[in-house]
Tab-separated table of C-alpha atoms in Angstrom:
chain	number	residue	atom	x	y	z
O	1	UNK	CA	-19.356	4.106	1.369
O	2	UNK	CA	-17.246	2.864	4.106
O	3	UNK	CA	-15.299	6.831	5.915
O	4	UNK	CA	-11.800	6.553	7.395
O	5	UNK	CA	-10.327	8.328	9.677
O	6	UNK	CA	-6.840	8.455	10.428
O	7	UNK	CA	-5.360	10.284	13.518
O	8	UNK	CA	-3.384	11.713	14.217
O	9	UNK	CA	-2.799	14.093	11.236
O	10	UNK	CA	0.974	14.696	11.732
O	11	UNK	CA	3.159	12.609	14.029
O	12	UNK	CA	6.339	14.151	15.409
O	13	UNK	CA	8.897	11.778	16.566
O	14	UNK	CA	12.793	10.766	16.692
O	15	UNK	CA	14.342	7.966	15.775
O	16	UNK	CA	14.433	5.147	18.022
O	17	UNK	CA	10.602	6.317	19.480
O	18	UNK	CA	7.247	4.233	18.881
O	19	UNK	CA	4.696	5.259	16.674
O	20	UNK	CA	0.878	4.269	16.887
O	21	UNK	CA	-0.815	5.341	13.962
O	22	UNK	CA	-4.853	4.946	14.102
O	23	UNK	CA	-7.738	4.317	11.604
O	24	UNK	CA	-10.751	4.719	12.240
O	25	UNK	CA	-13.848	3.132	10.136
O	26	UNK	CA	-17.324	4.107	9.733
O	27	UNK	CA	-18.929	0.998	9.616
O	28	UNK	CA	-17.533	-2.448	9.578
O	29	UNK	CA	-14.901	-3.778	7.393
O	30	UNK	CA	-15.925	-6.804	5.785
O	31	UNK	CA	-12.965	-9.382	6.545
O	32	UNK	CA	-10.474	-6.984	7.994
O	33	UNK	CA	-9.607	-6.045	4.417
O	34	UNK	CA	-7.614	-3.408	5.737
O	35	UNK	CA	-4.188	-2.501	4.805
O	36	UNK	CA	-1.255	0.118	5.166
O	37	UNK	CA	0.872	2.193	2.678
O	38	UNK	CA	3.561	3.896	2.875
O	39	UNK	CA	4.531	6.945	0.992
O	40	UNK	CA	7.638	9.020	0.115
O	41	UNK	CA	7.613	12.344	-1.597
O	42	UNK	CA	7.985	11.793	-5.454
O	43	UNK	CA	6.949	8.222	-4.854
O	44	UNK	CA	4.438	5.255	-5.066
O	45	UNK	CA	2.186	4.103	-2.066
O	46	UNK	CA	4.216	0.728	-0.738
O	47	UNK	CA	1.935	-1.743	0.186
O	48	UNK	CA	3.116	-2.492	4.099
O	49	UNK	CA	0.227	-4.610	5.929
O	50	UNK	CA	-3.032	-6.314	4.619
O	51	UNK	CA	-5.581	-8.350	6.231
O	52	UNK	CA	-5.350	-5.882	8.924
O	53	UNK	CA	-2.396	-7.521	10.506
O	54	UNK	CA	-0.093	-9.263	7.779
O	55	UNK	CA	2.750	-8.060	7.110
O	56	UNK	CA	4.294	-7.890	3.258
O	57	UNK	CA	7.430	-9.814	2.115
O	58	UNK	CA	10.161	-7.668	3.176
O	59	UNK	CA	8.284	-5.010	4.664
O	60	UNK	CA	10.727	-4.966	8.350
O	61	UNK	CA	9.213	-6.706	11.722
O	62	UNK	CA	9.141	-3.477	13.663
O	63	UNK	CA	6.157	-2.753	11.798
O	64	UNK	CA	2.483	-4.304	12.711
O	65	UNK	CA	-1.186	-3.707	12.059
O	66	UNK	CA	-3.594	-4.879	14.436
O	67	UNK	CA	-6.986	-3.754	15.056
O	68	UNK	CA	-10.991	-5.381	13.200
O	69	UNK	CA	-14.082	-4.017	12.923
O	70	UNK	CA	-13.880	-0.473	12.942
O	71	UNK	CA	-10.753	0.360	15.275
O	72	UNK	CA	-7.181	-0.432	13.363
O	73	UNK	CA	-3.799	0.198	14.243
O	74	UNK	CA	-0.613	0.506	12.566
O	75	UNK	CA	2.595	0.532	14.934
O	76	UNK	CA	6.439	1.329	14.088
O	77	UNK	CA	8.415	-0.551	16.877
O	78	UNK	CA	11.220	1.956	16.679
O	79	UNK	CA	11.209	4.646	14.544
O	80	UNK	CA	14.511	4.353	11.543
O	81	UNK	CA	15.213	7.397	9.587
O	82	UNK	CA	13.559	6.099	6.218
O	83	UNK	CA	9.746	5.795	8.516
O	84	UNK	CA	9.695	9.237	7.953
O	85	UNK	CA	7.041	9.471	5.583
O	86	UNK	CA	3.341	9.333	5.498
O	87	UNK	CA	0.951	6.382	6.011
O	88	UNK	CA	-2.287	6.243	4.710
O	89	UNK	CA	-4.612	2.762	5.735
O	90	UNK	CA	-7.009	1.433	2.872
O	91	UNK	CA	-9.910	-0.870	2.837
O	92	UNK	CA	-10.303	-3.109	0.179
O	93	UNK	CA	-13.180	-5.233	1.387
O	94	UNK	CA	-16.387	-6.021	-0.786
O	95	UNK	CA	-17.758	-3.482	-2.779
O	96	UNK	CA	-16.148	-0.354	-3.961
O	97	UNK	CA	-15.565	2.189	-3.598
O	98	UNK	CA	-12.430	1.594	-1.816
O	99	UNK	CA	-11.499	4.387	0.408
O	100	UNK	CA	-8.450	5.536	1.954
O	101	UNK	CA	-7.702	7.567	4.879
O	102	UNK	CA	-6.775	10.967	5.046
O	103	UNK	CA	-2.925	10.131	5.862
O	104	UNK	CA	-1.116	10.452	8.660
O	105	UNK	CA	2.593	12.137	8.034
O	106	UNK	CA	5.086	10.852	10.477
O	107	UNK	CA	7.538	13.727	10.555
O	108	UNK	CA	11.202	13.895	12.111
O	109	UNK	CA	10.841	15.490	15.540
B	1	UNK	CA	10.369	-9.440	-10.810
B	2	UNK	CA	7.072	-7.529	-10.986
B	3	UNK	CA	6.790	-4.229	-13.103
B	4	UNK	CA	4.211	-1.761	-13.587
B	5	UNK	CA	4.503	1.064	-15.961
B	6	UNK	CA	1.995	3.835	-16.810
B	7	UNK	CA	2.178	6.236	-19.760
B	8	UNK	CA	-0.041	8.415	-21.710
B	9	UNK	CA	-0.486	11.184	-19.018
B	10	UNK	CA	0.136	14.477	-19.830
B	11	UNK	CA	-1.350	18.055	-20.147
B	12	UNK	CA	-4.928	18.548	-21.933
B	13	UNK	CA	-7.360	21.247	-21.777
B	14	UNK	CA	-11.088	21.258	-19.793
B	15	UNK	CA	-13.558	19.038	-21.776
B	16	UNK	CA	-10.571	16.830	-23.889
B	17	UNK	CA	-9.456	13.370	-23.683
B	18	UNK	CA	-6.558	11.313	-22.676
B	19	UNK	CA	-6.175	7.411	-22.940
B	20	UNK	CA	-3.642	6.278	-19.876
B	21	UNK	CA	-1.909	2.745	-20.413
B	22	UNK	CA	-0.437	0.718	-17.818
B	23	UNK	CA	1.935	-2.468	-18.418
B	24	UNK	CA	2.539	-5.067	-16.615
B	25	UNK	CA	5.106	-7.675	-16.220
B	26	UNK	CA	6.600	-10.631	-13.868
B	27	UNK	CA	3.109	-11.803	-13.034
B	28	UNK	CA	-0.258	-13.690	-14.729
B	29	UNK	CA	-1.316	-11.092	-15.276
B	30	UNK	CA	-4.996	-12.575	-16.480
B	31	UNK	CA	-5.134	-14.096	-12.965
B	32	UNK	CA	-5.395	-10.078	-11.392
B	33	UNK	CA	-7.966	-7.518	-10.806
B	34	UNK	CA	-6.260	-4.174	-11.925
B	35	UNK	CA	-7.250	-0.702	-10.335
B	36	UNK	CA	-6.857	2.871	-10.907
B	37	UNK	CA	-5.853	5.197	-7.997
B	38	UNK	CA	-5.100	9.095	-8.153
B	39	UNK	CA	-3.650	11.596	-6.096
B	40	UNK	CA	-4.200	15.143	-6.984
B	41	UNK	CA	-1.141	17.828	-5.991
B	42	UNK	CA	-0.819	17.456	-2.348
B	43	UNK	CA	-3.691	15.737	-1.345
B	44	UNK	CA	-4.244	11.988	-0.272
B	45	UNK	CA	-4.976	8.856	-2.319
B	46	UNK	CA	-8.592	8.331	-4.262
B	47	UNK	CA	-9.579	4.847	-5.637
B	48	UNK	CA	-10.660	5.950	-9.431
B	49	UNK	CA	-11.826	2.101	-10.866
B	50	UNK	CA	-11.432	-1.238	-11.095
B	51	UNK	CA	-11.687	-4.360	-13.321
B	52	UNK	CA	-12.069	-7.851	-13.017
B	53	UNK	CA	-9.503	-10.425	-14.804
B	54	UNK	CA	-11.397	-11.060	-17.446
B	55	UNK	CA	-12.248	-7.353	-17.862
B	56	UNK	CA	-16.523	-8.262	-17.179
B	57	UNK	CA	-16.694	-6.503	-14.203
B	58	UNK	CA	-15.681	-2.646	-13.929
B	59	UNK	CA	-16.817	-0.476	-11.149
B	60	UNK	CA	-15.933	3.202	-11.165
B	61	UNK	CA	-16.257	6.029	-8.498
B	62	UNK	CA	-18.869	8.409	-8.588
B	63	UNK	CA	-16.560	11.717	-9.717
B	64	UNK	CA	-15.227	9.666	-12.923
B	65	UNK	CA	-18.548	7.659	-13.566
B	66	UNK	CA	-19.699	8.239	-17.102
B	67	UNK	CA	-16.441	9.522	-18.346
B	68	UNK	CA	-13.963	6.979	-17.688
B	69	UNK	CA	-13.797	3.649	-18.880
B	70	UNK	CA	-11.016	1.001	-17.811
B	71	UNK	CA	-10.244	-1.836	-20.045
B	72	UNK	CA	-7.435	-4.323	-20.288
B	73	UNK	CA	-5.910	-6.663	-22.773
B	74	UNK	CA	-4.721	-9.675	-21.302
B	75	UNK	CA	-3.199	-10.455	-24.360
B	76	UNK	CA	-0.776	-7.298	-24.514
B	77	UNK	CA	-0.727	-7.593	-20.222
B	78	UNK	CA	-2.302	-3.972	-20.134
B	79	UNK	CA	-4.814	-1.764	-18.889
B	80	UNK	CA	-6.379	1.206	-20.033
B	81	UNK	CA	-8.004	4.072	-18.658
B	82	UNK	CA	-10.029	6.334	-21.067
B	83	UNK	CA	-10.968	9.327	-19.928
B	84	UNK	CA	-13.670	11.822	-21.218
B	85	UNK	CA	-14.763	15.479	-20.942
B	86	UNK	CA	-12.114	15.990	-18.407
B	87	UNK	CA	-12.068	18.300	-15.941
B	88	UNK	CA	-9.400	20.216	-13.792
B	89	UNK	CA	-10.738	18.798	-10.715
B	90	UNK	CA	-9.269	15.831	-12.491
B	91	UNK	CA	-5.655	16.822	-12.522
B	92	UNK	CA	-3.596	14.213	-10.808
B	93	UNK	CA	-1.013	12.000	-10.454
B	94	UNK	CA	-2.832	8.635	-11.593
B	95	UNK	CA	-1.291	5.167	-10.171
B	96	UNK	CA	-2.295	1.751	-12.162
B	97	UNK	CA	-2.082	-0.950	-8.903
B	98	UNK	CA	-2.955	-4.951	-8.841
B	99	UNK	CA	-5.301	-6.168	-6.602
B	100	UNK	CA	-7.089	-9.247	-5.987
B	101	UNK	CA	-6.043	-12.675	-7.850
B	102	UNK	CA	-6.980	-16.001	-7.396
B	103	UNK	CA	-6.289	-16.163	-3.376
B	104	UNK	CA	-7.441	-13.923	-0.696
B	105	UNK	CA	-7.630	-10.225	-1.387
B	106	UNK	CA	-4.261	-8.720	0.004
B	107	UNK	CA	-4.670	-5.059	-1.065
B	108	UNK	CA	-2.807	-3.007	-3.900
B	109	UNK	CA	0.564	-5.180	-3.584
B	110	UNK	CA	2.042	-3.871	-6.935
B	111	UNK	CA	2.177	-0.272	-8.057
B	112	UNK	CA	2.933	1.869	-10.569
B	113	UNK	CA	5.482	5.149	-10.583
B	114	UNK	CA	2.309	6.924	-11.500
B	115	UNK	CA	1.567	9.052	-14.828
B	116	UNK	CA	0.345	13.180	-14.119
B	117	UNK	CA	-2.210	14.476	-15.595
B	118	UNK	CA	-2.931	18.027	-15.728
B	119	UNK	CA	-6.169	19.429	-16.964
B	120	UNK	CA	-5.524	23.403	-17.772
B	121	UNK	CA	-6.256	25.887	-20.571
C-alpha cells in the first residue's frame, strides 16, 4: 500500500500570497496517477489536477501540480478567498487500495 | 450535465445492515469504473471499493473486506454498496465517485454530495 504524506498540516496565508502544498509518496507512483481535491466544509472533494500535472476543465490557471515519482506538488499562484479550504492529493495508479493524504487545510491568515 | 446522487444512508445499530445506492446521469455510464470513498466526522478521505464497468472486477479495502459488497446495474445507471455487520468505526459520510473509463485514468472526476451513515445503539 502506497503512504502519503502531505505537509504541511495547516497553511496560513492571505489572499493574494502563494501556496505550495506537498505530497509525499512512499514508493513510486505508477504513471504519475496523482491528483488533487479540493474540499469545502459541508461539501464534496472537487477533483482539481490529475496526472500529476493536468489541470480539470474549469478548475482556474493559478492552480498547478507538478512533481513524479514520489515528490508532488500542488501550487495556488495567488491565493482568492474561495482557496480557503483543504486539499488532500490522491493516487489512483494500479492496484488499490487508493490512498489519500492526510490533508492539508489552507486557512485565512 | 453529469449527476451523482447517493441515498440509503442513515442511522443503524452495531452488527445491522444498510444498502447505499448511487445514481448516475449525463454520462455512459457502462463505459466507467465506479468507487466508494468515506470520510468519517472530521477526519480525511478513505477509498472504501471499487468496480469495474461491467461490474467483474471489485476490489475492496481491508476494514470493509468481507462485509461490503459493491454492485452496479448498468441498466438502471447505479451502484450499490451493501454493507454487513456494521460497525461504529464505520460511521461516515460515504461519497459514490467515477473513475476510470475508456481513456487514461484521470482520478475521481465526478462526485457525489455524499450519504451519512451513522452506526450507534
Amino acid at each position: 500500500e502506497i503512504m502519503l504524506t502531505q505537509s504541511p498540516g495547516t497553511l496560513s496565508l492571505s489572499p493574494g500570497e502563494r501556496a505550495t502544498l506537498s505530497c509525499r509518496a512512499s514508493q513510486n507512483v505508477i504513471s504519475n496517477y496523482l491528483a488533487w481535491y479540493q474540499q469545502k466544509p459541508g461539501q464534496a472533494p472537487r477533483l482539481l489536477i490529475y496526472g500529476a500535472s493536468s489541470r480539470t476543465t474549469g478548475i482556474p490557471d493559478r492552480f498547478s501540480g507538478s512533481g513524479s515519482g514520489t515528490d508532488f506538488t500542488l501550487t495556488i499562484s495567488r491565493l482568492e478567498p474561495e482557496d480557503f479550504a483543504v486539499y488532500y492529493c490522491h493516487q489512483y495508479g494500479s492496484s488499490p487500495p487508493y490512498t489519500f493524504g492526510q490533508g492539508t487545510n489552507l486557512e485565512i491568515k | 450535465e453529469v449527476q451523482v446522487v447517493e441515498s440509503g444512508g442513515g442511522l443503524v445499530q452495531p452488527g445491522g445492515s444498510l444498502r447505499l445506492s448511487c445514481a448516475v446521469s449525463g454520462f455512459t455510464f457502462s463505459n466507467y469504473w465506479m468507487h466508494w470513498v468515506r470520510q468519517a466526522p472530521g477526519k480525511g478521505l478513505v477509498w472504501v471499493s471499487r468496480l469495474n464497468s461491467d461490474g467483474s472486477i471489485t476490489n475492496y479495502a481491508d476494514s470493509v473486506k468481507g462485509r461490503f459488497t459493491i454492485s452496479r446495474d448498468n441498466a438502471k445507471n447505479t451502484v450499490y454498496l451493501q454493507m454487513n455487520s456494521l460497525r461504529a468505526e464505520d460511521t461516515a459520510v460515504y461519497y459514490c465517485a467515477r473513475g476510470g473509463g475508456l481513456g487514461t485514468p484521470r482520478g475521481f472526476d465526478y462526485w457525489g454530495q455524499g450519504v451519512l451513515v451513522t452506526v450507534s445503539s
